[in-house]
Coordinates of N, CA and C in Angstrom, one line a residue:
M30 N 0.8 -1.2 0.0 CA 0.0 0.0 0.0 C 0.9 1.2 0.0
T31 N 0.5 2.2 -0.9 CA 1.3 3.4 -0.9 C 0.6 4.6 -0.4
R32 N -0.7 4.6 -0.3 CA -1.4 5.7 0.3 C -2.3 5.2 1.4
F33 N -2.5 6.1 2.4 CA -3.2 5.7 3.6 C -4.4 6.6 4.0
D34 N -4.8 7.5 3.1 CA -6.0 8.3 3.3 C -6.7 8.7 2.0
A35 N -8.0 9.0 2.1 CA -8.7 9.4 1.0 C -9.9 10.2 1.5
A36 N -10.4 11.2 0.7 CA -11.5 12.0 1.1 C -12.7 12.0 0.1
E37 N -12.5 11.6 -1.1 CA -13.5 11.5 -2.1 C -14.2 10.1 -2.1
P38 N -15.5 10.0 -2.3 CA -16.1 8.7 -2.2 C -15.5 7.6 -3.0
A39 N -15.2 7.8 -4.2 CA -14.6 6.7 -5.0 C -13.2 6.4 -4.5
E40 N -12.5 7.4 -4.1 CA -11.1 7.1 -3.6 C -11.1 6.4 -2.3
R41 N -12.1 6.8 -1.4 CA -12.2 6.1 -0.1 C -12.5 4.6 -0.3
R42 N -13.4 4.3 -1.3 CA -13.7 2.9 -1.5 C -12.5 2.2 -2.0
K43 N -11.7 2.8 -2.9 CA -10.5 2.2 -3.4 C -9.5 2.0 -2.3
L44 N -9.4 3.0 -1.4 CA -8.5 2.9 -0.2 C -8.9 1.6 0.6
Y45 N -10.2 1.5 0.9 CA -10.7 0.3 1.7 C -10.3 -1.0 1.0
V46 N -10.5 -1.1 -0.3 CA -10.2 -2.3 -1.1 C -8.7 -2.6 -1.0
D47 N -7.9 -1.5 -1.2 CA -6.4 -1.7 -1.1 C -6.0 -2.1 0.3
A48 N -6.7 -1.6 1.3 CA -6.3 -1.9 2.7 C -6.7 -3.4 3.0
I49 N -7.9 -3.8 2.6 CA -8.3 -5.2 2.8 C -7.4 -6.1 2.1
T50 N -7.0 -5.8 0.8 CA -6.1 -6.6 0.1 C -4.7 -6.7 0.8
A51 N -4.2 -5.6 1.3 CA -2.9 -5.6 2.0 C -3.1 -6.4 3.3
H52 N -4.2 -6.2 4.0 CA -4.4 -6.9 5.3 C -4.4 -8.4 5.0
R53 N -5.1 -8.9 4.0 CA -5.1 -10.3 3.6 C -3.7 -10.8 3.2
E54 N -3.0 -10.0 2.4 CA -1.7 -10.5 1.9 C -0.7 -10.6 3.1
R55 N -0.8 -9.7 4.1 CA 0.1 -9.7 5.2 C -0.3 -10.7 6.3
G56 N -1.6 -11.1 6.2 CA -2.0 -12.1 7.2 C -2.1 -11.4 8.6
S57 N -2.4 -10.1 8.6 CA -2.5 -9.4 9.9 C -3.8 -9.8 10.6
A58 N -3.9 -9.5 11.9 CA -5.0 -9.9 12.7 C -6.3 -9.1 12.2
F59 N -6.1 -7.8 11.9 CA -7.2 -6.9 11.5 C -6.6 -5.7 10.8
L60 N -7.5 -4.9 10.2 CA -7.1 -3.6 9.7 C -8.1 -2.6 10.4
T61 N -7.6 -1.4 10.6 CA -8.4 -0.3 11.2 C -8.5 0.9 10.3
L62 N -9.7 1.3 10.0 CA -10.0 2.5 9.3 C -10.6 3.6 10.2
E63 N -10.1 4.8 10.2 CA -10.5 5.8 11.2 C -10.7 7.1 10.5
V64 N -11.8 7.8 10.9 CA -12.1 9.1 10.4 C -11.1 10.1 10.8
D65 N -10.8 11.0 10.0 CA -9.9 12.1 10.3 C -10.5 13.0 11.4
E66 N -9.8 13.3 12.5 CA -10.3 14.0 13.6 C -10.9 15.4 13.2
G67 N -10.3 16.0 12.2 CA -10.8 17.3 11.8 C -12.2 17.3 11.3
A68 N -12.7 16.1 10.8 CA -14.1 16.0 10.4 C -15.1 16.1 11.6
L69 N -14.6 15.8 12.8 CA -15.4 15.8 13.9 C -15.6 17.2 14.5
E70 N -14.7 18.1 14.2 CA -14.7 19.5 14.8 C -15.9 20.3 14.2
T71 N -16.1 20.2 12.9 CA -17.3 20.8 12.4 C -18.0 19.9 11.4
N72 N -19.2 20.0 11.3 CA -20.0 19.2 10.3 C -20.1 20.1 9.0
D73 N -19.4 19.7 7.9 CA -19.4 20.5 6.7 C -20.8 20.9 6.2
E74 N -21.8 20.0 6.4 CA -23.1 20.2 5.8 C -23.8 21.3 6.6
T75 N -23.7 21.3 7.9 CA -24.5 22.2 8.8 C -23.6 23.4 9.3
G76 N -22.3 23.2 9.3 CA -21.4 24.2 9.9 C -21.4 24.2 11.4
T77 N -22.1 23.3 12.0 CA -22.1 23.2 13.5 C -21.0 22.4 14.0
E78 N -20.6 22.8 15.2 CA -19.5 22.1 15.8 C -20.0 20.8 16.4
R79 N -19.1 19.8 16.3 CA -19.5 18.4 16.8 C -18.7 18.2 18.1
E80 N -19.3 17.5 19.0 CA -18.6 17.2 20.3 C -17.9 15.8 20.1
S81 N -16.8 15.7 20.7 CA -16.1 14.4 20.7 C -15.3 14.2 22.0
D82 N -15.4 13.0 22.6 CA -14.6 12.7 23.8 C -14.9 13.7 24.9
S83 N -16.2 14.1 25.0 CA -16.5 15.1 26.1 C -18.0 14.7 26.5
E84 N -18.4 15.4 27.5 CA -19.8 15.2 27.9 C -20.7 16.2 27.2
S85 N -21.9 15.7 26.8 CA -22.9 16.5 26.2 C -23.7 17.2 27.2
D86 N -24.6 18.0 26.8 CA -25.5 18.8 27.8 C -26.2 17.9 28.7
D87 N -26.6 16.7 28.3 CA -27.4 15.8 29.2 C -26.5 15.0 30.1
G88 N -25.1 15.2 30.0 CA -24.2 14.5 30.9 C -23.7 13.2 30.4
S89 N -24.2 12.7 29.2 CA -23.8 11.5 28.6 C -22.5 11.7 27.9
A90 N -21.7 10.7 27.9 CA -20.4 10.8 27.2 C -20.6 10.6 25.7
E91 N -19.9 11.5 24.9 CA -20.0 11.4 23.4 C -18.9 10.4 22.9
A92 N -19.2 9.8 21.8 CA -18.3 8.8 21.2 C -17.1 9.6 20.7
G93 N -15.9 8.9 20.6 CA -14.7 9.5 20.0 C -14.7 9.4 18.5
V94 N -13.5 9.3 18.0 CA -13.4 9.3 16.5 C -13.9 8.0 16.0
P95 N -14.9 8.0 15.0 CA -15.4 6.8 14.4 C -14.3 6.0 13.8
W96 N -14.4 4.7 14.0 CA -13.5 3.7 13.4 C -14.2 2.4 13.0
V97 N -13.6 1.7 12.1 CA -14.2 0.4 11.7 C -13.0 -0.5 11.5
Q98 N -13.1 -1.7 12.1 CA -12.0 -2.7 12.0 C -12.6 -3.9 11.1
F99 N -11.7 -4.5 10.4 CA -12.0 -5.7 9.6 C -11.0 -6.7 9.8
G100 N -11.4 -8.0 10.0 CA -10.5 -9.1 10.2 C -11.2 -10.4 10.2
D101 N -10.7 -11.4 9.5 CA -11.2 -12.7 9.4 C -12.7 -12.7 9.1
G102 N -13.1 -11.9 8.1 CA -14.5 -11.9 7.7 C -15.5 -11.2 8.7
T103 N -14.9 -10.5 9.6 CA -15.8 -9.8 10.6 C -15.5 -8.3 10.6
I104 N -16.5 -7.5 10.6 CA -16.4 -6.0 10.8 C -16.7 -5.7 12.2
N105 N -15.9 -4.9 12.8 CA -16.1 -4.5 14.2 C -16.2 -3.0 14.3
L106 N -17.1 -2.4 15.1 CA -17.2 -1.0 15.3 C -18.0 -0.7 16.6
D107 N -17.8 0.5 17.1 CA -18.5 1.0 18.3 C -19.5 2.0 17.8
C108 N -20.7 2.1 18.5 CA -21.7 3.0 18.1 C -22.6 3.3 19.3
T109 N -23.3 4.4 19.2 CA -24.4 4.7 20.2 C -25.6 3.9 19.8
D110 N -26.6 4.0 20.7 CA -27.9 3.3 20.4 C -28.6 3.9 19.1
D111 N -28.5 5.2 19.0 CA -29.1 5.8 17.8 C -28.3 5.4 16.5
E112 N -27.0 5.3 16.6 CA -26.2 4.8 15.5 C -26.4 3.4 15.2
L113 N -26.7 2.6 16.2 CA -27.1 1.2 16.0 C -28.3 1.0 15.2
D114 N -29.3 1.9 15.5 CA -30.5 1.9 14.6 C -30.2 2.2 13.2
A115 N -29.3 3.2 13.0 CA -28.9 3.6 11.6 C -28.1 2.4 11.0
L116 N -27.3 1.7 11.8 CA -26.5 0.6 11.2 C -27.5 -0.5 10.8
K117 N -28.5 -0.8 11.6 CA -29.5 -1.8 11.2 C -30.2 -1.4 9.8
A118 N -30.4 -0.2 9.6 CA -31.0 0.3 8.4 C -30.0 0.1 7.2
V119 N -28.7 0.4 7.4 CA -27.7 0.1 6.4 C -27.6 -1.4 6.1
L120 N -27.7 -2.2 7.1 CA -27.6 -3.7 6.9 C -28.7 -4.2 6.0
E121 N -29.9 -3.5 6.0 CA -31.0 -3.9 5.1 C -30.6 -3.9 3.6
E122 N -29.6 -3.0 3.3 CA -29.1 -2.9 1.9 C -28.0 -3.9 1.6
F123 N -27.6 -4.6 2.7 CA -26.5 -5.6 2.5 C -26.9 -6.9 3.1
P124 N -27.8 -7.7 2.5 CA -28.4 -8.9 3.1 C -27.3 -10.0 3.4
A125 N -26.1 -10.0 2.8 CA -25.1 -11.0 3.2 C -24.4 -10.6 4.5
F126 N -24.6 -9.4 5.0 CA -23.9 -9.0 6.2 C -24.9 -9.2 7.4
K127 N -24.5 -9.8 8.5 CA -25.3 -10.0 9.6 C -24.6 -9.6 10.9
I128 N -25.4 -9.1 11.9 CA -24.8 -8.8 13.2 C -24.6 -10.1 13.9
D129 N -23.4 -10.4 14.3 CA -23.1 -11.6 15.1 C -23.1 -11.4 16.6
D130 N -22.7 -10.2 17.0 CA -22.6 -10.0 18.5 C -22.8 -8.5 18.8
L131 N -23.5 -8.2 19.8 CA -23.6 -6.9 20.4 C -23.1 -6.9 21.8
I132 N -22.1 -6.1 22.1 CA -21.4 -6.1 23.4 C -21.6 -4.7 24.0
R133 N -22.2 -4.7 25.2 CA -22.5 -3.5 25.9 C -21.6 -3.5 27.2
P134 N -20.4 -3.0 27.1 CA -19.5 -2.9 28.3 C -20.1 -2.0 29.4
E135 N -20.0 -2.5 30.6 CA -20.6 -1.7 31.7 C -19.9 -0.4 31.9
D136 N -18.6 -0.3 31.6 CA -17.8 0.9 31.8 C -17.7 1.8 30.6
A137 N -18.5 1.6 29.6 CA -18.5 2.4 28.4 C -19.9 2.7 27.9
T138 N -20.0 3.9 27.3 CA -21.3 4.3 26.7 C -21.3 3.6 25.3
G139 N -22.5 3.2 24.9 CA -22.7 2.6 23.6 C -22.5 1.1 23.5
V140 N -22.3 0.7 22.3 CA -22.3 -0.8 22.0 C -21.2 -1.1 21.0
N141 N -20.5 -2.2 21.2 CA -19.6 -2.7 20.3 C -20.4 -3.8 19.4
V142 N -20.2 -3.6 18.1 CA -21.0 -4.5 17.2 C -20.0 -5.3 16.3
R143 N -20.3 -6.5 16.2 CA -19.5 -7.4 15.3 C -20.4 -8.0 14.3
I144 N -20.0 -7.8 13.0 CA -20.8 -8.1 11.9 C -20.1 -9.1 11.0
S145 N -20.7 -10.2 10.6 CA -20.1 -11.1 9.7 C -20.2 -10.5 8.3
A146 N -19.0 -10.5 7.6 CA -18.9 -9.9 6.3 C -18.2 -10.9 5.4
K147 N -18.9 -11.9 5.0 CA -18.3 -12.9 4.1 C -18.6 -12.4 2.7
A148 N -17.9 -11.5 2.2 CA -18.1 -10.9 0.9 C -16.7 -10.5 0.3
D149 N -16.7 -10.1 -1.0 CA -15.5 -9.6 -1.6 C -15.2 -8.2 -1.1
Q150 N -13.9 -7.8 -1.3 CA -13.5 -6.6 -0.8 C -14.2 -5.4 -1.3
N151 N -14.7 -5.5 -2.5 CA -15.5 -4.3 -3.1 C -16.8 -4.1 -2.3
R152 N -17.5 -5.2 -2.0 CA -18.8 -5.1 -1.3 C -18.5 -4.6 0.2
I153 N -17.4 -5.1 0.8 CA -17.1 -4.7 2.1 C -16.8 -3.2 2.1
A154 N -16.0 -2.7 1.1 CA -15.7 -1.3 0.9 C -17.0 -0.5 0.8
Q155 N -18.0 -0.9 0.1 CA -19.2 -0.2 0.0 C -19.9 -0.1 1.3
F156 N -19.9 -1.2 2.0 CA -20.5 -1.2 3.3 C -19.8 -0.3 4.3
V157 N -18.5 -0.3 4.4 CA -17.8 0.5 5.3 C -18.0 2.0 5.0
D158 N -18.0 2.4 3.7 CA -18.3 3.7 3.4 C -19.7 4.2 3.8
D159 N -20.7 3.3 3.6 CA -22.0 3.6 4.0 C -22.1 3.7 5.6
V160 N -21.3 2.9 6.3 CA -21.3 3.1 7.7 C -20.8 4.4 8.1
F161 N -19.7 4.9 7.5 CA -19.1 6.2 7.9 C -20.1 7.3 7.5
L162 N -20.8 7.2 6.4 CA -21.7 8.3 6.0 C -23.1 8.2 6.6
E163 N -23.6 7.0 6.7 CA -25.0 6.9 7.2 C -25.1 6.7 8.7
V164 N -24.3 5.9 9.2 CA -24.3 5.5 10.7 C -23.7 6.7 11.5
Y165 N -22.6 7.2 11.1 CA -21.9 8.2 11.8 C -22.3 9.6 11.3
D166 N -23.1 9.7 10.3 CA -23.7 10.9 9.8 C -22.6 11.9 9.4
L167 N -21.6 11.4 8.6 CA -20.5 12.3 8.2 C -20.7 12.8 6.8
P168 N -20.1 13.9 6.4 CA -20.3 14.4 5.0 C -19.6 13.5 4.0
A169 N -20.0 13.6 2.8 CA -19.5 12.8 1.6 C -18.0 13.0 1.4
T170 N -17.5 14.1 1.9 CA -16.1 14.5 1.6 C -15.2 14.2 2.9
V171 N -15.7 13.3 3.8 CA -14.9 13.0 5.0 C -13.6 12.3 4.6
R172 N -12.6 12.6 5.3 CA -11.3 12.0 5.1 C -11.2 10.8 6.0
V173 N -10.8 9.6 5.5 CA -10.6 8.4 6.3 C -9.2 7.9 6.1
W174 N -8.6 7.4 7.2 CA -7.3 6.9 7.2 C -7.3 5.4 7.5
A175 N -6.4 4.7 6.8 CA -6.1 3.4 7.1 C -4.9 3.5 8.1
V176 N -5.3 3.3 9.4 CA -4.3 3.5 10.5 C -3.6 2.2 10.9
D177 N -4.1 1.1 10.6 CA -3.5 -0.2 11.0 C -3.9 -1.2 9.9
V178 N -2.9 -1.8 9.3 CA -3.2 -2.8 8.2 C -2.6 -4.1 8.6

């Protein structure tokens, strides 16, 4: 792999495919894709500031930088309950992908989701991009980094 970030939709999907291919060729345990922190400071579509790693007005903890991991046919991510509802809607468009496990740690806000993804890297890339855009409600020009391959 020669590049590790992309911000345009087609380039992000190509990045995901390249990262999955590199991950499989290296035989690594997993790969991690992470949203650029700058995308969390303001929402490009609304111009409003976003909260991260802090407490919101109602005292609940906000999620940090959105990330998605892939390894051994499984996609792993953390989300809030509202994001989980959005994830379930995205999964309706990907019938070969199924939630395998929901883990709600006592010491953390939100839920860890494990999804079986027995598909080719192009379909996984489409799903991952939809997760960042639809589940985490990020703009179409969000920059994503392959931080661990």
